[in-house]
Tab-separated table of C-alpha atoms and ligand atoms in Angstrom:
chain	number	residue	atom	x	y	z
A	1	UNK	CA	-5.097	4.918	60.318
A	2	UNK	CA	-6.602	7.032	62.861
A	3	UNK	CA	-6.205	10.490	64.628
A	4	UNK	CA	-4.972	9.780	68.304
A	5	UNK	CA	-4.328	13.335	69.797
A	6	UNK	CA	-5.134	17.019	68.974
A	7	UNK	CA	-2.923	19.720	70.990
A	8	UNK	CA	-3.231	23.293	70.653
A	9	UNK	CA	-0.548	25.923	71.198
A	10	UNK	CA	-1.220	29.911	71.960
A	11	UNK	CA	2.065	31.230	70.683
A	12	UNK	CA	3.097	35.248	70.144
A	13	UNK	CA	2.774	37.213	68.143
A	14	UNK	CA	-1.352	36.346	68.024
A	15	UNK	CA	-0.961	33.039	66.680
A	16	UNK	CA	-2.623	29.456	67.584
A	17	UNK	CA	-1.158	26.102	65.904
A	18	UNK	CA	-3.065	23.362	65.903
A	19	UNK	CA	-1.192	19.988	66.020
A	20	UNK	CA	-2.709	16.581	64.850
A	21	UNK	CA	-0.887	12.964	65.626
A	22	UNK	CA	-1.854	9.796	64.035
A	23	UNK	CA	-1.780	6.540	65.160
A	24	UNK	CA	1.007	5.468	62.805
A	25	UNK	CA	3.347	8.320	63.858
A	26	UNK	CA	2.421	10.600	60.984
A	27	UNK	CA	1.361	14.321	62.392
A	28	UNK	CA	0.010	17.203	60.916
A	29	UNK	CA	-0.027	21.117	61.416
A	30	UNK	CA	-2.944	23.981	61.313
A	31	UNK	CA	-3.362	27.363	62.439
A	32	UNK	CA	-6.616	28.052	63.344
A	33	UNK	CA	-6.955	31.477	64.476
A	34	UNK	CA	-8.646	34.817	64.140
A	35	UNK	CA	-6.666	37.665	65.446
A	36	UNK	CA	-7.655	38.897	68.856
A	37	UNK	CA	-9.970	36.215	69.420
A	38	UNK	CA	-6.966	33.263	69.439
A	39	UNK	CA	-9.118	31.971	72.451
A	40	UNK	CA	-12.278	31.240	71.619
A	41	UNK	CA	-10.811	29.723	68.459
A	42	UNK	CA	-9.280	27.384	70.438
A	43	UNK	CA	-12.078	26.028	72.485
A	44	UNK	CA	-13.671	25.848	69.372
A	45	UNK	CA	-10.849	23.800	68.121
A	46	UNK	CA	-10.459	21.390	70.907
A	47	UNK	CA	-14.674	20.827	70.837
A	48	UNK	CA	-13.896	19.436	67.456
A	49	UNK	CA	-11.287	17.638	68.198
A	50	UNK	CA	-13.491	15.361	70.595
A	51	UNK	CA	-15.336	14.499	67.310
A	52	UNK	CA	-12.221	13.830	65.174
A	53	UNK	CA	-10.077	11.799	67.462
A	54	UNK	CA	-10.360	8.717	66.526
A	55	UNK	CA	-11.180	9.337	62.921
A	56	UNK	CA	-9.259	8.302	59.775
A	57	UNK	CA	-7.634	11.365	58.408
A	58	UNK	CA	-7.673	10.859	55.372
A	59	UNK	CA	-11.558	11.709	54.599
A	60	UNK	CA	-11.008	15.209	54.678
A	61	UNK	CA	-13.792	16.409	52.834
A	62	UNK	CA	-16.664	14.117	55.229
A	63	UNK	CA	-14.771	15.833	58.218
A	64	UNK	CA	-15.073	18.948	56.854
A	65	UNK	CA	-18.542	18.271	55.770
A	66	UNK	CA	-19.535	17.681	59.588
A	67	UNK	CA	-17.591	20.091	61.281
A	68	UNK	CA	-19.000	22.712	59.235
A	69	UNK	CA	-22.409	21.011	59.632
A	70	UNK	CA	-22.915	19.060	62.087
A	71	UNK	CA	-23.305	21.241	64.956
A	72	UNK	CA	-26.822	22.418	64.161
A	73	UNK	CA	-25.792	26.162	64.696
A	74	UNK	CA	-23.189	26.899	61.691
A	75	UNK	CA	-20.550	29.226	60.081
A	76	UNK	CA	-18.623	32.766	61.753
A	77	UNK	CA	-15.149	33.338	62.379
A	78	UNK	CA	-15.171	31.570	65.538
A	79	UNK	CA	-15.934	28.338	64.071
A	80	UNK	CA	-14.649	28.710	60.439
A	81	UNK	CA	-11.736	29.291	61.848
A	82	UNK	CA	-11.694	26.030	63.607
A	83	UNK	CA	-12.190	24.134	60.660
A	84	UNK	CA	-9.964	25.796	58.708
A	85	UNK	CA	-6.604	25.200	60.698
A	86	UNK	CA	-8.034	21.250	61.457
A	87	UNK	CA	-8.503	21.431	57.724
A	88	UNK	CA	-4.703	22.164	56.914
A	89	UNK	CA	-3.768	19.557	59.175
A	90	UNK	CA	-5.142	17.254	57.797
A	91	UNK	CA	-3.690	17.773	54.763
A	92	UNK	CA	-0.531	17.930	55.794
A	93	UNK	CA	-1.186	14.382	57.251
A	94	UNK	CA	-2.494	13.154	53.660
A	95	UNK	CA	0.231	14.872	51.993
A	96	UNK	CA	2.698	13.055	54.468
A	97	UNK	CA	1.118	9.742	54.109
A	98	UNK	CA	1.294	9.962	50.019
A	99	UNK	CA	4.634	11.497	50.390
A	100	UNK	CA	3.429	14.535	47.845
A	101	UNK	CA	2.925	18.277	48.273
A	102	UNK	CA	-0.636	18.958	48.554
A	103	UNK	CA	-0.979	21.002	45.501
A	104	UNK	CA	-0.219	17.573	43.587
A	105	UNK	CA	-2.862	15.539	45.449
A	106	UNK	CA	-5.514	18.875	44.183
A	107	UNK	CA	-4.364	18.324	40.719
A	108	UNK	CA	-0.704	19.518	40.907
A	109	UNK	CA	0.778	22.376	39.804
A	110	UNK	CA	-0.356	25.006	37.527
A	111	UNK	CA	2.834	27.408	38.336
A	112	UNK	CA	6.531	27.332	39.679
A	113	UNK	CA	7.077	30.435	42.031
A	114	UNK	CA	4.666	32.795	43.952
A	115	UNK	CA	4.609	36.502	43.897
A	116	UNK	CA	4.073	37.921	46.807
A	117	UNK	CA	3.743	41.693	48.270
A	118	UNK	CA	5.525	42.986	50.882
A	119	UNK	CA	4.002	45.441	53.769
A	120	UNK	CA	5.147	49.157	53.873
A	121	UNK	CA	4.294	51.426	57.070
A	122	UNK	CA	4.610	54.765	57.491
A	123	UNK	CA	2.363	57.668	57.633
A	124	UNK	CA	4.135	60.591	55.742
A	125	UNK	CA	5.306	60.526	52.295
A	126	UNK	CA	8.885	60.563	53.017
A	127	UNK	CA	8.224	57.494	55.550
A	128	UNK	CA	6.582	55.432	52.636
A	129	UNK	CA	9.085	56.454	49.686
A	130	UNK	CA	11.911	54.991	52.444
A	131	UNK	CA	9.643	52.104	52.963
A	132	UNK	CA	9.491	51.150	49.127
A	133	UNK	CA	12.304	51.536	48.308
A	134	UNK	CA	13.557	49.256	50.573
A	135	UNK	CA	11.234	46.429	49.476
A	136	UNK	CA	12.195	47.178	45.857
A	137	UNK	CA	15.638	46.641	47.261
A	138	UNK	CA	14.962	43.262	48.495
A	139	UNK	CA	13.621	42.420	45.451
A	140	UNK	CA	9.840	42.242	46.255
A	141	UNK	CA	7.651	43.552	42.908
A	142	UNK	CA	4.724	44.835	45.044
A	143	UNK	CA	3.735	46.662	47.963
A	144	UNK	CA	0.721	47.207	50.102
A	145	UNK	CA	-0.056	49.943	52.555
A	146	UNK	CA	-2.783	51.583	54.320
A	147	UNK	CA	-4.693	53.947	52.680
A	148	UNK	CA	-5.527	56.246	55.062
A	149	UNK	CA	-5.410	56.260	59.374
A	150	UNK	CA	-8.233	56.738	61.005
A	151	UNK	CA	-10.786	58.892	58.846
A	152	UNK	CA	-14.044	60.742	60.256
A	153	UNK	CA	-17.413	59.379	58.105
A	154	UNK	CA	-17.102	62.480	56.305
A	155	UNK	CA	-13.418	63.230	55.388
A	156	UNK	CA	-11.603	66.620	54.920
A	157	UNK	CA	-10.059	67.941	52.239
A	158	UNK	CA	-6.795	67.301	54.032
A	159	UNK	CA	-7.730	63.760	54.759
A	160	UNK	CA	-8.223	62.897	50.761
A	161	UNK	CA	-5.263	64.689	49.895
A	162	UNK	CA	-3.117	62.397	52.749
A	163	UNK	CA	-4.641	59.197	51.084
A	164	UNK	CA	-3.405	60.918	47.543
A	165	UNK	CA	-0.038	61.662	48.899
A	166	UNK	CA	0.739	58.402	50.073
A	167	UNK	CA	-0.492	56.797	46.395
A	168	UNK	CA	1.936	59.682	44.573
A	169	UNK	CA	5.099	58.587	46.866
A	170	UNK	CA	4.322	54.655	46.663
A	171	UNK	CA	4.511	54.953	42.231
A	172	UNK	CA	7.253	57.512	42.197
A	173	UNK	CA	9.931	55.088	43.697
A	174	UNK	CA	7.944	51.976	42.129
A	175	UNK	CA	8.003	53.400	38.350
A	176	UNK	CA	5.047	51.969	36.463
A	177	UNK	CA	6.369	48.347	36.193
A	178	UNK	CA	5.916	47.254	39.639
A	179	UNK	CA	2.547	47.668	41.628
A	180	UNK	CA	1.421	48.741	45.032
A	181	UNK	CA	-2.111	47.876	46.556
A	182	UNK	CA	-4.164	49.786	48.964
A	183	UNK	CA	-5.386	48.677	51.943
A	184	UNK	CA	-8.546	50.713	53.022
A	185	UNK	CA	-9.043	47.923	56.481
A	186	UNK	CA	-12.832	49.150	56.479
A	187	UNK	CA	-11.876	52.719	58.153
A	188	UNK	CA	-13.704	54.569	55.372
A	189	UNK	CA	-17.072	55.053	54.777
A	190	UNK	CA	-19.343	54.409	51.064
A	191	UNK	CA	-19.119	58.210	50.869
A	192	UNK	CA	-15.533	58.551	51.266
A	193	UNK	CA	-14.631	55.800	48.785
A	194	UNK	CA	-16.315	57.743	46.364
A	195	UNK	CA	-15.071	60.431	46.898
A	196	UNK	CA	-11.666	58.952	47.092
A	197	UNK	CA	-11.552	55.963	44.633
A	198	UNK	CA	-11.726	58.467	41.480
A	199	UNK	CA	-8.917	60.849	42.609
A	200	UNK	CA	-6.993	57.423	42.986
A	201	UNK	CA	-7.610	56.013	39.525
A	202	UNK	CA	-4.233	58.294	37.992
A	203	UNK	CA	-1.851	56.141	40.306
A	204	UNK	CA	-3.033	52.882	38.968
A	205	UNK	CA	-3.050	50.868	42.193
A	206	UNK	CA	-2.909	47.114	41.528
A	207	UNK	CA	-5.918	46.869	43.771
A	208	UNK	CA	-7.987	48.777	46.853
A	209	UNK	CA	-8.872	46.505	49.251
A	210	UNK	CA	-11.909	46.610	51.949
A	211	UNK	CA	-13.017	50.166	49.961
A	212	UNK	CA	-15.732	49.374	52.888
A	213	UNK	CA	-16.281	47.331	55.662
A	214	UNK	CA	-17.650	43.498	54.426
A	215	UNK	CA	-21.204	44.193	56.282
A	216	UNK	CA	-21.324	47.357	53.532
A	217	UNK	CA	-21.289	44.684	50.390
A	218	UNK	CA	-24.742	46.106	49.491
A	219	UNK	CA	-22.414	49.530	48.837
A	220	UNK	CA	-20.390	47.668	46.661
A	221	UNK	CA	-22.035	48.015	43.291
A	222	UNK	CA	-21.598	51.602	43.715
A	223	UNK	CA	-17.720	51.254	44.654
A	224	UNK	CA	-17.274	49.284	41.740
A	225	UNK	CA	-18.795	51.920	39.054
A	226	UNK	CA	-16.770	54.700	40.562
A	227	UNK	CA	-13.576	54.174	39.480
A	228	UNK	CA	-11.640	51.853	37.163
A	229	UNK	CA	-9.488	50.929	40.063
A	230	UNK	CA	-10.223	47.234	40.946
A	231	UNK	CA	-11.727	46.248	43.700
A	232	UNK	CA	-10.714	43.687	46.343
A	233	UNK	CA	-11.875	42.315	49.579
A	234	UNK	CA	-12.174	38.747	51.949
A	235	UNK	CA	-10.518	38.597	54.876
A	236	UNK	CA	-13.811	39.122	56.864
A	237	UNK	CA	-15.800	36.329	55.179
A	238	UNK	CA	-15.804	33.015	55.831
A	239	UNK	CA	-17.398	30.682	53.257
A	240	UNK	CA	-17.876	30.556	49.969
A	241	UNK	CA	-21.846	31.647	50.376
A	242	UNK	CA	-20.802	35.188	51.786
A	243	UNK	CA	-18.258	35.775	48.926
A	244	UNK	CA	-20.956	34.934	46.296
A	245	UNK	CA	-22.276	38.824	46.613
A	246	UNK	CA	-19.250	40.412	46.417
A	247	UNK	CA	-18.685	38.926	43.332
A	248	UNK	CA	-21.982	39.843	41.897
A	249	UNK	CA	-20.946	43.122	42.797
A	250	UNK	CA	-17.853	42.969	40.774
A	251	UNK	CA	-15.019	42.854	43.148
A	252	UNK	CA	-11.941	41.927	41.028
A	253	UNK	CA	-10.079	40.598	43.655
A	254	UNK	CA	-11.093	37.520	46.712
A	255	UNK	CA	-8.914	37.887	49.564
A	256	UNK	CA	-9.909	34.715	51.562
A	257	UNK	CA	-7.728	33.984	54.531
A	258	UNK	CA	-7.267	29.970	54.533
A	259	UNK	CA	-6.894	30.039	58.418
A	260	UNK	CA	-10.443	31.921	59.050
A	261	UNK	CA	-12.771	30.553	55.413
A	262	UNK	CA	-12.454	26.874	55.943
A	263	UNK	CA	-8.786	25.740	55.410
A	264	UNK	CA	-7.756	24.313	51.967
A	265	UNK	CA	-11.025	22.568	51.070
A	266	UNK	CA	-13.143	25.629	51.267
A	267	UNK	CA	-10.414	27.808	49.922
A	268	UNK	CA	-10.221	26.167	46.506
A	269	UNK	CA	-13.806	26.371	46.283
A	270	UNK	CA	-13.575	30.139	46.732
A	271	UNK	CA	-11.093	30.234	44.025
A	272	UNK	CA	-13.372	27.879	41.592
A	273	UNK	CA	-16.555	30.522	42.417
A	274	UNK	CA	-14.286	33.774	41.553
A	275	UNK	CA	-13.241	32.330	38.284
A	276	UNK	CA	-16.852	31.775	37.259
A	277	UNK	CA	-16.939	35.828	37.981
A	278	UNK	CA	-13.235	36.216	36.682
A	279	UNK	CA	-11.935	37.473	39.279
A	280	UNK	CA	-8.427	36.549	41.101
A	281	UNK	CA	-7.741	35.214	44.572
A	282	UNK	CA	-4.733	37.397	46.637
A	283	UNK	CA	-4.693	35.064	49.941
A	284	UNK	CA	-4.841	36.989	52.994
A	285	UNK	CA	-2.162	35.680	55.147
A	286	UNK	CA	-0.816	37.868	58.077
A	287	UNK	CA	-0.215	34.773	60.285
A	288	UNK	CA	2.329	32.251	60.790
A	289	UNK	CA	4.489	29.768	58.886
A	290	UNK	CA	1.843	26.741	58.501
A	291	UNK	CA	-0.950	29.126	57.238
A	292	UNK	CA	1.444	31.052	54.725
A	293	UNK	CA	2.547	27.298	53.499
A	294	UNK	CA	-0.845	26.261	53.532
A	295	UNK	CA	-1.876	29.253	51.443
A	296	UNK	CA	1.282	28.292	48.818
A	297	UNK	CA	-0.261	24.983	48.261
A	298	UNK	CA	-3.735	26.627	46.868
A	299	UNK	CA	-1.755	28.890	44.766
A	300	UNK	CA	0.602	26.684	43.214
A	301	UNK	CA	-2.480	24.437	41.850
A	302	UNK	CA	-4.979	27.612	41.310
A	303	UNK	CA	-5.156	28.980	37.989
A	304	UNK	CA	-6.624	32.285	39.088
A	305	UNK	CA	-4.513	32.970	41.769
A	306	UNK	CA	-2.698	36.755	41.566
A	307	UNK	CA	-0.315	37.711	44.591
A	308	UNK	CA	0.232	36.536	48.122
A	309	UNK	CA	0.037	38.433	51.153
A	310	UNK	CA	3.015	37.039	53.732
A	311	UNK	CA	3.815	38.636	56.917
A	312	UNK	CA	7.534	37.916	57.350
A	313	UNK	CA	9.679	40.355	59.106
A	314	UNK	CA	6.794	42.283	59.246
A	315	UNK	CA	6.911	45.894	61.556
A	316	UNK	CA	3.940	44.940	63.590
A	317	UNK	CA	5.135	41.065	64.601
A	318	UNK	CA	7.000	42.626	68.136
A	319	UNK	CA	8.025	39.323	69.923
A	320	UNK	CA	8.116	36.172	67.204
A	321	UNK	CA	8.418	35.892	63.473
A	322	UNK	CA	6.669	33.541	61.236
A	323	UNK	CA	10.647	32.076	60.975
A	324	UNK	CA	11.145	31.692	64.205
A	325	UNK	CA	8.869	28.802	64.289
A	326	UNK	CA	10.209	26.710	61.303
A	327	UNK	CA	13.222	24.055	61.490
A	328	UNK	CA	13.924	25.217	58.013
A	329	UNK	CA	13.416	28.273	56.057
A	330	UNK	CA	14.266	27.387	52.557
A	331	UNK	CA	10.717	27.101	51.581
A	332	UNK	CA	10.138	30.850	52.615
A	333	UNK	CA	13.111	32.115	50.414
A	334	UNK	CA	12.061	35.066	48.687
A	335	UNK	CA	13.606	34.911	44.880
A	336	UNK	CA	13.151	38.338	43.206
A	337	UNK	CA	9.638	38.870	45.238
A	338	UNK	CA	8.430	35.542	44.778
A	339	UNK	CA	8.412	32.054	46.406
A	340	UNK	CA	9.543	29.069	44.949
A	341	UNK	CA	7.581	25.669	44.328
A	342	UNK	CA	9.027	22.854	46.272
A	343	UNK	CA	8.822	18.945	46.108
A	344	UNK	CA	8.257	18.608	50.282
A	345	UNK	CA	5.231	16.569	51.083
A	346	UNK	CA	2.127	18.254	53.020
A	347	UNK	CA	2.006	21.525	53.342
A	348	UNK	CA	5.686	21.967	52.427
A	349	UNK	CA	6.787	23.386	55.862
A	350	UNK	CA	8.930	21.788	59.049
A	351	UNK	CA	7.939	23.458	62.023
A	352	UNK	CA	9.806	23.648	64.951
A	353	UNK	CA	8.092	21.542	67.431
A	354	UNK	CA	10.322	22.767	70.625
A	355	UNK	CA	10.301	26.755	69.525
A	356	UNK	CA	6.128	26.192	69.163
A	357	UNK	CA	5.899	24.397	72.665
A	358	UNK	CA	8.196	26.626	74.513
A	359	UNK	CA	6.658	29.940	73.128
A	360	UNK	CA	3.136	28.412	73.966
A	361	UNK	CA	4.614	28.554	77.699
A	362	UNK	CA	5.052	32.288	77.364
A	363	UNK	CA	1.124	32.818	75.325
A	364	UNK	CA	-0.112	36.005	74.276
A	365	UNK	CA	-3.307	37.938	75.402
A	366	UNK	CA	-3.085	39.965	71.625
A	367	UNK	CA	-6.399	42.447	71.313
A	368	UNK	CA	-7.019	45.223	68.185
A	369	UNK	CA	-6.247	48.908	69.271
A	370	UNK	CA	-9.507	50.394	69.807
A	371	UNK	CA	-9.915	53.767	68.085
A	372	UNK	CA	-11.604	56.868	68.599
A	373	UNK	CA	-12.500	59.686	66.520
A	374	UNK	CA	-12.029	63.157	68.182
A	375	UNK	CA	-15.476	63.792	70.002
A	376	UNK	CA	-14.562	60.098	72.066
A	377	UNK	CA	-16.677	58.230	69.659
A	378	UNK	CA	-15.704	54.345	68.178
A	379	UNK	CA	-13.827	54.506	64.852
A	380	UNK	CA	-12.670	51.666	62.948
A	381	UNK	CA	-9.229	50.177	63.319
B	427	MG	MG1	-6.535	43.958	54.894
């Protein structure tokens, strides 16, 4: 068996799919992306692909082994990235050609249904009560929202008590048996998570995630000790190397995003390296259909997996949806906030082939706003 063609496909909202055919008719599906730089991941993508065309798919790990390696210069989102969606592919080609789910071919299941968190916007307290309310209405047992907007190094007194606000209005309509996470996205500095993560601790958020920016881990220890609020963070690192610190650090939470840290292979090992630390893996996942299915497969067989982010429906997805790109959407059926475990082989999902190549016509260009704090200055999205 052998690989005979790799395509790519730039498709909206800020997506890339990666598409792998076999010699024997057998194809597999990836997303390898990073969001806003869909391009570069792509050349990266298709410079692999010169090295695996040809190959037999089914040695996954010695593919992974020298794409990760074998280029000398190694690692970044660029190129994890890369991997990672080739990495799901082939999987779902090995999952295909054993006629299995891949969570049975990593030592099957450990679970039956995934809980998963739904995203709430909004800015003002009434906003986010409305918000939550209608994703305890759909059933969904958790929330996550933004912390805060943009926030100056050193915060105001009105600033803090905005970040309190939205915690208060989130567990009011949520009661105490359902949770809602925080998402801090890196906007605030070391000194305002101090100053913040205490005044948090009475709302008993299930997590706060990226308290600081990933290039502040050496703030962490600090973060960790100043509230009993755990800590969680991932979605800007890329192998299991750079989430070793964190960890050290006592981060409670991994957030690994299996379409930037190395696909399936490297996102089990992530998982096996935060249960040494006993800590639990929440999957990023704000992209499409194959990465959320590819990020079910590592749960179902993980024993320290908690929640799953998902993105569908989501406010910010203006021109496609994660369903608009499946032939069938049973496997992304939410029952009572969770999804459900399925016998499909590979990664579990159908895509739809023609809705993939026709919105790869249309493309995207999608870039991060850039911010800026009052005086003009750069402030993180
Ligand atoms: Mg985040």
């Amino acid at each position: 068996m052998k690989i005979t063609r790799i395509e790519t496909f730039l498709a909206p909202p800020r997506w890339l799919f990666a598409r792998v055919e076999t010699d024997d008719g057998v194809v597999g599906w990836g997303e390898p992306v990073v969001e806003g730089r869909a391009e570069p991941v792509r050349a990266a993508t298709e410079v692999l692909a010169e090295y695996l065309v040809g190959q037999d798919p089914l040695r996954i790990e010695d593919h992974w082994q020298v794409m990760t390696k074998g280029g000398f210069y190694r690692g970044g989102p660029v190129l994890s990235s890369a991997v990672a969606g080739l990495d799901q592919a082939l999987w779902d080609i090995k999952g295909k050609v054993y006629g299995q789910p891949v969570y049975q071919l990593l030592g099957g299941p450990v679970r039956d249904s995934i809980r998963a968190y739904a995203w709430v916007g909004g800015d003002q307290p009434t906003e986010i009560r409305e918000a939550v309310a209608a994703q305890v209405e759909a059933g969904f047992t958790a929330v996550k929202m933004n912390g805060s907007g943009r926030m100056a190094p050193l915060a105001t007194r009105a600033d803090v008590r905005e970040c309190l606000l939205r915690a208060e209005a989130a567990r009011e309509v949520l009661g105490d048996t359902r949770d809602f996470a925080l998402d801090f996205h890196g906007r605030v500095s070391p000194a305002n998570a101090r100053r913040i993560l205490p005044l948090l601790a009475d709302y008993a958020p299930l997590f706060v995630e990226e308290p600081v920016l990933s290039d502040h881990l050496h703030c962490l220890p600090d973060l960790v000790t100043a509230s009993n609020i755990p800590l969680a963070l991932g979605e800007r690192l890329f192998s299991r190397r750079e989430f070793l610190a964190p960890l050290q650090a006592g981060i409670a939470v991994v957030q690994p995003d299996i379409s930037h840290a190395g696909g399936i292979s490297e996102l089990r090992r992530i998982a096996a390296l935060a249960e040494v630390y006993g800590a639990q893996i929440a999957p990023h996942c704000p992209l499409g259909p194959v990465a959320l299915a590819a990020s079910l497969q590592v749960a179902f067989t993980t024993p320290n997996f908690l929640i799953q982010e998902q993105s569908i429906g989501i406010h910010y997805n203006k021109e496609a949806d994660l369903l608009d790109y499946v032939a069938d959407a049973e496997p992304f059926r939410f029952v009572a906030g969770s999804l459900v475990r399925t016998e499909r082989p590979g990664l579990g999902v159908e895509v739809d082939e023609a809705a993939i190549r026709a919105a790869a016509s249309r493309g995207h260009t999608w870039r991060n706003p850039v911010w800026r704090h009052d005086d003009g200055s750069f402030a993180e999205w």
